[in-house]
XYZ file of C-alpha atoms in Angstrom:
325
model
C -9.111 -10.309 12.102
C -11.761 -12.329 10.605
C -11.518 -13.713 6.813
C -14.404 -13.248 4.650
C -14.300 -13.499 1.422
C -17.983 -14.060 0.315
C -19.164 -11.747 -2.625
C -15.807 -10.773 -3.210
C -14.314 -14.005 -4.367
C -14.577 -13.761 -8.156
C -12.220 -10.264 -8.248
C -10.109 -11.910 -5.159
C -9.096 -14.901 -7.458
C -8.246 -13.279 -10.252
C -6.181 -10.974 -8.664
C -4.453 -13.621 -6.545
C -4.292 -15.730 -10.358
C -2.746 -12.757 -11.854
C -0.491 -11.317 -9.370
C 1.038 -15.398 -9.805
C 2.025 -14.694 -12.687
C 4.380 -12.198 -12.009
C 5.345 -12.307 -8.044
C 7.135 -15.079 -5.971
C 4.998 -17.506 -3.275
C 6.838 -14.754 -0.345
C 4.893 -11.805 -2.022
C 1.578 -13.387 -2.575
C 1.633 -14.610 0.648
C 2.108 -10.383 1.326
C -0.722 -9.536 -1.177
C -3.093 -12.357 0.445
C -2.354 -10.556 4.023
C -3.399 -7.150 2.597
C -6.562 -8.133 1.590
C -7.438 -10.113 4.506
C -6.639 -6.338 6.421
C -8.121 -4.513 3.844
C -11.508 -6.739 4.254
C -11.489 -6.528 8.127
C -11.156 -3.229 8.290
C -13.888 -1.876 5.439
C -16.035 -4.712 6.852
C -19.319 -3.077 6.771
C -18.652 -0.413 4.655
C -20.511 -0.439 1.263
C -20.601 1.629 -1.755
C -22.724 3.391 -3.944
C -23.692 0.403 -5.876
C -24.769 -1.362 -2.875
C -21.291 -3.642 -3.116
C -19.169 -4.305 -0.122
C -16.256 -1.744 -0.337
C -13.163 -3.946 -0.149
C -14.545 -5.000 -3.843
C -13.111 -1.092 -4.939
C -9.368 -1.914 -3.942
C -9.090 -5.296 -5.461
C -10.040 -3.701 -8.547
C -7.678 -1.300 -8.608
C -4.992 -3.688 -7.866
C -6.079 -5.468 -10.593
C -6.251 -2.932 -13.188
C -2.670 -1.898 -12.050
C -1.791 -5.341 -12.914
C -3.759 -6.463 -15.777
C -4.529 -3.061 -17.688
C -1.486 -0.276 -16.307
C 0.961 -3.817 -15.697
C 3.031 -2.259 -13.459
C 4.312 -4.778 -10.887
C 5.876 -3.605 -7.747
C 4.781 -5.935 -5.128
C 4.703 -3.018 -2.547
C 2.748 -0.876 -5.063
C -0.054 -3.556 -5.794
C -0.297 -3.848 -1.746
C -0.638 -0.233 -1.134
C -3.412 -0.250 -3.586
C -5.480 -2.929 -1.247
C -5.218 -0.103 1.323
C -5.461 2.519 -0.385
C -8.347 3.736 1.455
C -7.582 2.274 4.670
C -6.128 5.404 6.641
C -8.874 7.872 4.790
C -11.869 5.746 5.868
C -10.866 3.271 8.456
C -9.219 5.432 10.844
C -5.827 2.996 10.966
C -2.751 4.838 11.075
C 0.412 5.124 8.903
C 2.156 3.834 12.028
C 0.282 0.366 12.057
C 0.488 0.167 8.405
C 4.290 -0.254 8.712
C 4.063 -2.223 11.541
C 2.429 -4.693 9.658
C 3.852 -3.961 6.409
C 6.784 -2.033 5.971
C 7.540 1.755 6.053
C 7.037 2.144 2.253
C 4.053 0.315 2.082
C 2.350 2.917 4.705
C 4.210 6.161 2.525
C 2.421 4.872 -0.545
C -0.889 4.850 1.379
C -0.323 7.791 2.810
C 0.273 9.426 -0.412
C -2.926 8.490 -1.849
C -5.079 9.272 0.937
C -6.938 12.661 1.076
C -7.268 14.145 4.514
C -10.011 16.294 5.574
C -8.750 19.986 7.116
C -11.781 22.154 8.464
C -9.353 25.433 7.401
C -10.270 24.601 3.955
C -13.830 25.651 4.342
C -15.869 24.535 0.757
C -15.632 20.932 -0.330
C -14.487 22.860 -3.680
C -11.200 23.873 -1.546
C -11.074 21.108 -0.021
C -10.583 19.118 -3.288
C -8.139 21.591 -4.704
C -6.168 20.960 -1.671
C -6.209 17.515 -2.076
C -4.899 17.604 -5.771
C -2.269 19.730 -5.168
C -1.368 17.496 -2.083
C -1.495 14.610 -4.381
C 0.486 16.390 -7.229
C 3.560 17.147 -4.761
C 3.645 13.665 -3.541
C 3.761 12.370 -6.962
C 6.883 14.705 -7.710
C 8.338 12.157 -4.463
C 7.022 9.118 -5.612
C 5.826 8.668 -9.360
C 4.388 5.350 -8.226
C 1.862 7.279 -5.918
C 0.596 8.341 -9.687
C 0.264 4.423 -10.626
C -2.498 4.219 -7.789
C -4.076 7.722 -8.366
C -4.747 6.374 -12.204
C -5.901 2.920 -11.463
C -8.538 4.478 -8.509
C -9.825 6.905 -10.620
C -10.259 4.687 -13.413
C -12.695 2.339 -11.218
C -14.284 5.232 -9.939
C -15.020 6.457 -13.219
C -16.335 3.264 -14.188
C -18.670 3.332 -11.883
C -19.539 6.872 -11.473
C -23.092 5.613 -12.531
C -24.232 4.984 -9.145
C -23.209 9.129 -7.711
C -25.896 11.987 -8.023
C -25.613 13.738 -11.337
C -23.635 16.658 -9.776
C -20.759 14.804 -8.475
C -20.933 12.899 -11.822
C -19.894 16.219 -13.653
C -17.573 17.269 -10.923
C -15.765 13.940 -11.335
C -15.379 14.252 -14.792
C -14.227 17.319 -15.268
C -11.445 16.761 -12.499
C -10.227 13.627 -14.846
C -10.083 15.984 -17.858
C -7.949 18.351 -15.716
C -5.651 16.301 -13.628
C -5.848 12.491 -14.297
C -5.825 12.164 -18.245
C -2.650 14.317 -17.980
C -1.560 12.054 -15.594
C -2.177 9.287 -17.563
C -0.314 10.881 -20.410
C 2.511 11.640 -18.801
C 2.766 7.686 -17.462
C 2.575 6.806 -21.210
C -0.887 5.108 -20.121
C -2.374 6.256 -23.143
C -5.425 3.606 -24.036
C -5.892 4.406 -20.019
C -6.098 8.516 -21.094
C -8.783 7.215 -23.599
C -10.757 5.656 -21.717
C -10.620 8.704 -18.894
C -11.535 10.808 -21.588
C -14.507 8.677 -23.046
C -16.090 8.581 -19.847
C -15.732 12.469 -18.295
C -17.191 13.052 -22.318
C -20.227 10.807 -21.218
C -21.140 12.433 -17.872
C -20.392 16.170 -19.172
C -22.664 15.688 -21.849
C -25.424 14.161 -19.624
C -27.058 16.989 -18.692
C -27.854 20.777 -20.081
C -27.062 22.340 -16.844
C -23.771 23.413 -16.282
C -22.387 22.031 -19.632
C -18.618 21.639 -19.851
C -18.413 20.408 -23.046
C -20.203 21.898 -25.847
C -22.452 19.436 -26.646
C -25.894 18.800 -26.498
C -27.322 15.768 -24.288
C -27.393 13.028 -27.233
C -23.785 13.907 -28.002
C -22.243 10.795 -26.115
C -25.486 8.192 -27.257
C -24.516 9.621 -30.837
C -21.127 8.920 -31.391
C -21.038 5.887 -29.314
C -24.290 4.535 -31.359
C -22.272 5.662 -34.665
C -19.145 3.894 -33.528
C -20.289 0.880 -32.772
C -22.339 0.601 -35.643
C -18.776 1.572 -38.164
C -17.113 -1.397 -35.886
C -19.997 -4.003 -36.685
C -20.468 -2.928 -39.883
C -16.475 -3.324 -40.787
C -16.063 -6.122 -38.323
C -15.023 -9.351 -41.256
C -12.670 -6.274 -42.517
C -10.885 -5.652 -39.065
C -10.299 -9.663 -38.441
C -9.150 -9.863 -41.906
C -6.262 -7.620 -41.299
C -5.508 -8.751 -37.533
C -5.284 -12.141 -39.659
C -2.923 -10.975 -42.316
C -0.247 -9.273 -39.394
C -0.644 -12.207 -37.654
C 0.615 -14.536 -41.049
C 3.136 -11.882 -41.624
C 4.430 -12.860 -37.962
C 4.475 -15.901 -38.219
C 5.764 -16.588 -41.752
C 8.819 -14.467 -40.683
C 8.993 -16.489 -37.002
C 7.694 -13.753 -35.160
C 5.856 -12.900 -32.061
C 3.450 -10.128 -31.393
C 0.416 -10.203 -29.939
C -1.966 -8.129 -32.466
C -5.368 -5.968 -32.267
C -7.139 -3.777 -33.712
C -8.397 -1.312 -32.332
C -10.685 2.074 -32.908
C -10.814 5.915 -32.018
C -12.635 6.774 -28.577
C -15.927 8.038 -28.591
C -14.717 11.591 -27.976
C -11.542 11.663 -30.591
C -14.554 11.144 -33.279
C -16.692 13.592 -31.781
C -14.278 15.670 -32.308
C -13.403 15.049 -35.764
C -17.156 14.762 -36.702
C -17.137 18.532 -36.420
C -14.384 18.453 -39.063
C -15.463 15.808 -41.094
C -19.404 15.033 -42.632
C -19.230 11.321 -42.267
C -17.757 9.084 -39.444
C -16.325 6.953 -42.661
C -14.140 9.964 -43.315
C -11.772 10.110 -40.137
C -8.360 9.205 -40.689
C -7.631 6.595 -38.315
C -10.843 5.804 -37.706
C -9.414 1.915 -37.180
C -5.735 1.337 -36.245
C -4.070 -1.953 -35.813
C -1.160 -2.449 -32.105
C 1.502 -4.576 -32.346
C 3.013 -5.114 -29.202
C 6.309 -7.155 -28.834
C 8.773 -7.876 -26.758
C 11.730 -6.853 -28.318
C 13.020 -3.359 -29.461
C 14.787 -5.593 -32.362
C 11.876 -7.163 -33.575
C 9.940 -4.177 -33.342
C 12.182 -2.731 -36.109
C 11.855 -5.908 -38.025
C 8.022 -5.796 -37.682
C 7.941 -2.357 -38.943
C 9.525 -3.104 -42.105
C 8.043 -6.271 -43.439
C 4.859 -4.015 -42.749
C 6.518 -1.426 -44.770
C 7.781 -3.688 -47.506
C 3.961 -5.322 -47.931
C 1.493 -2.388 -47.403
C 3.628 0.603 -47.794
C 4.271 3.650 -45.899
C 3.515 7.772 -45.565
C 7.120 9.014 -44.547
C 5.633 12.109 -43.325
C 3.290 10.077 -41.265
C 6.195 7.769 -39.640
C 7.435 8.455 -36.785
C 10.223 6.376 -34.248
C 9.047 7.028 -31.002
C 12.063 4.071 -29.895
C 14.582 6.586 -31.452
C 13.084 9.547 -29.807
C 11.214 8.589 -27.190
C 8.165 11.407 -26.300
C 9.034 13.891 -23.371
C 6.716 11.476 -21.112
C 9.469 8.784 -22.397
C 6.759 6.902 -24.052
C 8.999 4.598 -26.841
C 6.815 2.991 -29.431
């Protein structure tokens, strides 16, 4: 096997820098092995942009890292392969040779297999999901990878023909933002959303959503122009939480944040002004500690106020999903 790293280096290192945060020398000594695999085998290979493949599955260990931060050594491994037995031709066997048997079962749970019975692509997708679906039911962490793939896929959908673009997207609305729901991943389900909401509203034909073709251009143009124009008022805030920490010797890490593209699309129908929508800016705190969570919530309480009917203790009753917040 031949080492190569080349173009790939800038998404390499900060996945190795990353993954060193949270993983002994043993494991990224693992994670280092999987790539050097991963590369050898999709040497070659390129993708739609033009980029050498193997950049695809470093991404998505890094968003499982970085953005999902799940870390399961074996998990962020599988997601270097991830592709390997779908378009290399290795098999599950050799993956646990060189791995270890649940390594290759995590692969093998995220790769879709062609069957000729299925006739249509169309079938053959469905089949796919529902093979997908079922293995997730065995192995939630097969879900982990599903989200994280789709996610760079979806980022750079750009590159596909406009069909697949809209057959993408609506598959995300369908299967993978539930997904992501279900994980909790919600800022994840946001983003899946935003995006199928882009390429649905691309084009007349075959129309999804019901929205013309400046729908997306719209509201993103209109939200970005409510952040900039509220910009000194959003710091200001972030600035007073992060005073209110730290005068009561606490630590949080603080942001503020703003509705997707397609939440206030949605609530433009209901409301005449984007200035109008509740929520149209929200402020995370996210801590480590279920105590000072509490604590957070009432100094926040005690110096801005509250709606009771609007508060709601997602620690003390977690969502079905178990999503605690």
């Amino acid at each position: 096997m031949k080492q190569n790293l080349g173009v790939n280096m800038v998404i390499y290192n900060e996945l190795i820098k990353e993954a060193e945060k949270h993983f002994s020398k043993e494991s990224l000594q693992l994670i280092k092995k999987a790539y050097i695999v991963a590369e050898d085998l999709h040497c070659g290979q390129k993708r739609k942009s033009g980029e050498p493949y193997i950049i695809h599955p470093l991404y998505v260990a890094y968003i499982i890292l970085t953005e999902i931060k799940f870390y399961d050594i074996k998990v962020i491994i599988a997601a270097i392969l991830h592709d390997s037995i779908e378009d290399t031709g290795i098999t599950k066997e050799y993956l646990a040779k060189l791995f270890s048997e649940e390594v290759a079962d995590l692969v093998e749970g995220v790769t879709n297999v062609s069957d000729s019975r299925m006739g249509s692509k169309k079938a053959q997708d469905q089949y796919d999901i529902q093979k997908v679906l079922f293995r997730i039911l065995k192995d939630f962490r097969i879900a982990i990878i599903k989200m994280a793939d789709r996610l760079h896929n979806m980022r750079t959908l750009e590159y596909t023909k406009p069909e697949k673009q809209r057959n993408k997207a609506a598959e995300t609305l369908s299967v993978y933002c539930p997904i992501a729901l279900h994980l909790g991943a919600n800022h994840i389900n946001n983003e899946l959303i935003d995006l199928s909401f882009k390429y649905l509203c691309a084009s007349r034909e075959e129309q999804i959503l019901p929205a013309s073709e400046s729908n997306y251009e719209t509201t993103k143009s209109l939200r970005s122009e409510y952040i900039e124009n509220n910009q000194a008022k959003i710091e200001n805030i972030e600035q007073e939480l992060r005073e209110l920490l730290r005068n009561n010797e606490l630590k949080g890490k603080v942001r503020g944040c703003a509705k997707s593209n397609f939440g206030i699309y949605q609530k433009l129908s209901e409301y005449r002004n984007i200035s109008d929508i509740p929520n149209l800016i929200y402020f995370e705190i996210e801590t480590d500690s279920r105590d000072d969570c509490y604590k957070i919530a009432e100094l926040i309480k005690r110096k801005y106020g509250t709606l009771e009917e609007y508060t709601k203790d997602y620690i003390a009753k977690p969502d079905p999903n178990g999503y605690q917040a």
